[in-house]
Amino acid sequence: MDQFMQAAIDEAKKGINEGGIPIGSVLVHKGEIIGRGHNQRIQQGSVIRHGEMDALENAGRQPARVYRECVLYTTLSPCPMCSGTILLYSIPKVVVGENHTFMGEEELLRSRGVEVVVLNNAECRRMMENFISSRPEAWREDIGE
């Protein structure tokens, strides 16, 4: 498995071990992880700390050119909020662990020139299926339902 997707999966596992939602992400610039994060909505009582948003926040403030040279890895298809941030900062490529349990804004990203690669990773899917079945109310809240 790709080392960067494995890092995102490791982040997702941190989230579930903290009592949160198992979604992880890493931001990679020129082959180096510059930001990593996991969904922190439950742990921090946050309305915006999805895995992708946490990874971007943890990368710190970057010049615009850095974002244009990055790849964002995420265990789950990005929601509208995270996709908007990807577009805002012109991140050119997103690698998605799985999109079976949740289909985010992949078509929007593609329509705006973002390369979206879906791995259909069984471990990512299994983590989300287990979480959704065991904590459906937390899942529905996370996706705004």
Coordinates of C-alpha atoms in Angstrom, one line a residue:
M1 CA 0.0 0.0 0.0
D2 CA 1.1 3.6 -0.7
Q3 CA 2.9 5.0 2.4
F4 CA 0.8 8.2 2.3
M5 CA -2.6 6.3 2.3
Q6 CA -1.2 4.2 5.1
A7 CA -0.5 7.4 7.0
A8 CA -4.1 8.6 6.4
I9 CA -5.4 5.2 7.6
D10 CA -3.2 5.5 10.7
E11 CA -4.7 9.0 11.4
A12 CA -8.2 7.5 11.0
K13 CA -7.4 4.9 13.6
K14 CA -6.3 7.6 16.0
G15 CA -9.7 9.2 15.5
I16 CA -11.6 6.0 16.4
N17 CA -9.3 5.3 19.3
E18 CA -10.1 8.8 20.7
G19 CA -13.8 8.1 20.4
G20 CA -14.2 10.0 17.1
I21 CA -15.0 9.3 13.5
P22 CA -12.4 7.2 11.6
I23 CA -11.5 9.5 8.8
G24 CA -7.8 10.5 8.3
S25 CA -5.9 12.6 5.9
V26 CA -2.4 13.7 5.1
L27 CA -1.2 16.6 2.9
V28 CA 1.9 15.7 0.9
H29 CA 4.3 18.2 -0.7
K30 CA 7.0 16.9 -3.0
G31 CA 7.0 13.5 -1.4
E32 CA 6.9 14.7 2.2
I33 CA 4.0 14.9 4.6
I34 CA 3.6 18.5 5.7
G35 CA 0.2 18.0 7.5
R36 CA -1.6 15.1 9.0
G37 CA -4.9 15.0 10.8
H38 CA -8.1 13.1 11.5
N39 CA -11.7 14.0 12.1
Q40 CA -11.9 15.9 15.4
R41 CA -15.5 17.0 15.4
I42 CA -16.4 14.9 18.4
Q43 CA -13.2 15.2 20.4
Q44 CA -13.0 19.0 20.0
G45 CA -16.7 19.8 19.7
S46 CA -15.8 21.3 16.3
V47 CA -18.2 22.0 13.4
I48 CA -15.4 22.0 10.8
R49 CA -12.6 19.7 11.9
H50 CA -13.1 17.0 9.3
G51 CA -10.0 14.8 8.6
E52 CA -9.0 16.9 5.6
M53 CA -9.5 20.2 7.4
D54 CA -7.5 19.0 10.4
A55 CA -4.6 17.9 8.1
L56 CA -4.6 21.3 6.4
E57 CA -4.8 23.1 9.7
N58 CA -1.9 21.1 11.1
A59 CA 0.2 21.9 7.9
G60 CA 0.1 25.5 9.1
R61 CA -0.1 28.5 6.9
Q62 CA 1.6 27.8 3.6
P63 CA 2.3 30.0 0.5
A64 CA -0.2 29.5 -2.3
R65 CA 2.4 27.8 -4.5
V66 CA 2.9 25.0 -1.9
Y67 CA -0.8 24.0 -2.0
R68 CA -0.6 24.0 -5.9
E69 CA 2.1 21.4 -5.6
C70 CA 0.4 19.1 -3.0
V71 CA -1.5 15.9 -3.0
L72 CA -4.2 15.4 -0.4
Y73 CA -4.8 11.8 0.8
T74 CA -8.0 11.1 2.6
T75 CA -9.6 7.8 3.7
L76 CA -13.1 8.9 2.6
S77 CA -14.5 10.9 -0.3
P78 CA -14.3 14.6 0.5
C79 CA -17.5 16.4 1.6
P80 CA -18.6 19.7 0.1
M81 CA -16.8 21.7 2.9
C82 CA -13.5 19.9 2.4
S83 CA -13.9 19.9 -1.4
G84 CA -14.4 23.7 -1.3
T85 CA -11.1 24.1 0.6
I86 CA -9.3 21.9 -1.9
L87 CA -10.6 24.1 -4.7
L88 CA -9.9 27.3 -2.8
Y89 CA -6.2 26.4 -2.3
S90 CA -5.9 24.8 -5.8
I91 CA -4.7 21.4 -4.5
P92 CA -4.4 19.6 -7.9
K93 CA -4.7 16.0 -6.8
V94 CA -6.8 14.1 -4.2
V95 CA -6.3 10.4 -3.4
V96 CA -9.4 8.8 -1.8
G97 CA -9.3 5.6 0.2
E98 CA -13.0 4.8 -0.6
N99 CA -16.2 6.3 -1.7
H100 CA -18.7 3.4 -1.2
T101 CA -19.9 4.5 2.3
F102 CA -20.0 8.2 1.4
M103 CA -19.8 9.8 -2.1
G104 CA -18.5 13.4 -1.6
E105 CA -18.0 16.0 -4.3
E106 CA -15.7 14.1 -6.5
E107 CA -17.4 15.2 -9.7
L108 CA -17.2 18.8 -8.6
L109 CA -13.5 18.5 -8.0
R110 CA -13.0 16.8 -11.4
S111 CA -15.0 19.4 -13.2
R112 CA -12.7 22.1 -11.8
G113 CA -9.5 20.2 -12.9
V114 CA -8.6 18.3 -9.8
E115 CA -7.3 14.8 -10.4
V116 CA -9.3 12.4 -8.2
V117 CA -8.0 8.9 -7.7
V118 CA -10.2 6.4 -5.8
L119 CA -8.4 3.4 -4.4
N120 CA -11.4 1.4 -3.2
N121 CA -9.3 0.4 -0.1
A122 CA -11.0 -2.4 1.9
E123 CA -9.6 -1.3 5.2
C124 CA -11.0 2.3 4.7
R125 CA -14.4 0.9 3.8
R126 CA -14.4 -1.6 6.7
M127 CA -13.6 1.2 9.2
M128 CA -16.4 3.4 8.0
E129 CA -19.0 0.6 7.7
N130 CA -18.2 -0.5 11.3
F131 CA -18.5 3.1 12.6
I132 CA -21.7 3.9 10.7
S133 CA -23.4 0.7 11.9
S134 CA -22.3 1.2 15.5
R135 CA -22.8 5.0 15.8
P136 CA -25.2 6.1 13.1
E137 CA -26.3 9.3 15.0
A138 CA -22.7 10.6 15.1
W139 CA -22.2 9.7 11.4
R140 CA -25.4 11.5 10.4
E141 CA -24.4 14.6 12.3
D142 CA -20.9 14.6 10.7
I143 CA -22.4 14.7 7.2
G144 CA -25.1 17.2 8.1
E145 CA -28.2 15.1 8.2

